[in-house]
Amino acid sequence: MPCRRVGGAVSAEQTVEGLARELSSYLDSSRVNQVRRAYYYAEQAHEGQKRRSGEPYVTHPLAVASILADLRLDHQSLMAAMLHDVIEDTGIPKEALSDQFGESVADLVDGVSKLTQIEFRSRAEAQAENFQKMTLAMARDIRVILVKLADRLHNMRTLGPLPFAKRQRIATETLDIYAPIANRLGMHSICTELEDLGFSSLYPMRSRYISKAVAKLRGSHQEIIQEIRGRLEEKLAERGLPGRIMGREKHLNSIYNKMKFKQKSFHEIMDVYAFRIITDTEDDCYRILGAVHSLYKPLPGRFKDYIAMPKANGYQSLHTTLFGMHVNIEIQIRTEEMEHIANNGIAAHWMYKNDQSNIISVNQKRVDRWVKGLMEMRERADDSLEFIEHVKVDLFPDEIYVFTPKGKIMELPSGATPIDFAYAIHTDIGNASVACRINRNLASLSQPLQSGQTVEIITAPGARPNPAWLGFVVTGKARSSIRHVLKHQKRTESLELGKTLLKKSLNGFGQKLGDIKDAQIEAVVRHNQVQSFDDLLSEIGLGNRMAYLVARQLVSGAGSDSQDTGADLEQSGDGYRRAPVTIRGTEGLLVRFAQCCKPIPGDPVVGVMDSGNGMLIHSDTCERLPESDEARSRLTHLKWAKDITDEFSVELRVELERQRGVIAEVASAVAKADGNIERINVEEQNARLGIVSLVVHVNGRRHLARVMRRIRNIRAVTHISRIRH
């Protein structure tokens, strides 16, 4: 609530006493006195300081405390509100506040001070870094963000005297960061006021235009509004149902966004008449729903039951749209407690603290779960930009509601997939997911979920996330968890591959890794400007450094190759011998097979190091291999392990005479040779001849020969060959 003014100036004495009277309605006198004492301490600390408007600075913390008093927050939050600028603006240390008002209040003030120092106007990275700090403060004590939101709300109410550029920055920051957080915490009244104030500061002319249009339309619609209200009141009285009916204002920012993003005209938005009915019990909500449906015809598909399935921020209400008197009528039906929670969100926790309300404890758990989720994402993210990318999804959700097999409701953002669902249950379940059932039927892990579906996740021990999942998951938790596992996997695999390549290179010099002295290893690590030997091995595995050059440094001394490009591998005369590296085909993310030549076990193969991505394996006759001697000297010679059982893709071209059922014969021949067909296409054909290309899974050259022999034995087949692009 804004400060009361007397003759243009604020009488702080009168205002603090007015606040004290308001607080006495829900706090005992000793706690009211503690809040009063915090005010006088702040008044002394800020003595001589003025706001841009010319008012004494202390009017600001007093107004912030008044906003929190409207939310009926506890006395410690109100004391922190009074003192929130003391550390930053007056030089009084945190320890002094701790001695005067206790550690909890001092921690709150310190948390708010740190948030106040956050500026979101700089580069995206700085903004993301600051958002991480905000998350930490919220995790320690959620009241920190409540005080900060009240502080921001009062600053937005009093933006007038500030320079234009600063007003624009603060308004943008409010719409991008603070209003979404207020919404996520369920604080609708603060969220909408922040949005409207931010909108009117950023777009003053648009705001004035929409505001005038709303006022004009409201006047002309007054008669219809009164008639609808009268009919609703009559129907409730007739059924003996308690309920107060309120008209619902449409907010300027909301109108503007609907016009901008949903391409709706102003009159389309405003031709909907909105009412809210507040009643006593949950049971009454459903009875009133029946009553209004008997009065006006409900529009199909426009009913939402947020009482049975609350929104992610704890919001509960029944929503229905009716058609009556030639207009659409939107009605929300909720209890008094739901109304308080809809307006005040997490702040309602303190309002109902003594009532032990079940709804409040559920909402408290919801917020705790969200903040905990933010902390998990923060730990997994490599950098702050990645973190804020994950968080944005959670700040702007359109929810869907799905069920676990045991009937528990899970809320997820719109577009969420079974993988998002799996990670929402538990990170380990997400990591081990291999398949899913939707409404008891097997379904794709990438299929977007719909509200009301029952989802069951099938897991397998040892399963790992697939990099392709990043292409379709939508929740921050799923994305950050998958990236975290893949990074760890990539690091482990790059270390293994790097060590293997380095050992083989050292063998070429007649040395073993175990024989190299620690001092020499440290010298090579320093020379290559990496943190550790593991980092150097990882760099080799990723293809960012050549194993041969590092081996040569280790053998002959760091720095000896500083000008060496590796072109003299064959001619160096230093006794270097090429030693092939053994591959199995199951090395993971960093050993991949080229799609151009599709090598299989038995083919002569070489490895090309792809900077940052590991090794790409080609057939040694592949046309895409480099031709220059220098580039060829960088290739890694490979040999296949003997006991490979994995399957590899091969593309075959089959020329055949067109006959009824010949494609089925080809498929049958492949199956009889224990091959699997991945893809089959009839590429070109005329009246007599056809050409078929098929991609077959085999486990080596011998298996391929068996498959090709079976296909060649089909009478209609005239020619078969293996395709290498």
Short mmCIF file of N, CA, C and O in Angstrom, two decimals, residues 135 151 423 719:
data_model
loop_
_atom_site.label_atom_id
_atom_site.label_comp_id
_atom_site.label_asym_id
_atom_site.label_seq_id
_atom_site.Cartn_x
_atom_site.Cartn_y
_atom_site.Cartn_z
N THR A 135 18.85 -16.98 -7.30
CA THR A 135 18.40 -18.34 -6.99
C THR A 135 18.97 -18.80 -5.65
O THR A 135 18.27 -19.40 -4.84
N ASP A 151 9.97 -4.28 -2.71
CA ASP A 151 10.88 -3.16 -2.99
C ASP A 151 10.74 -2.73 -4.46
O ASP A 151 10.61 -1.55 -4.78
N TYR A 423 12.16 -37.29 -16.07
CA TYR A 423 13.08 -36.47 -15.25
C TYR A 423 12.33 -35.72 -14.15
O TYR A 423 12.89 -35.44 -13.09
N HIS A 719 22.00 -58.07 -60.43
CA HIS A 719 23.29 -57.54 -59.94
C HIS A 719 23.11 -56.98 -58.53
O HIS A 719 22.06 -56.44 -58.21
#
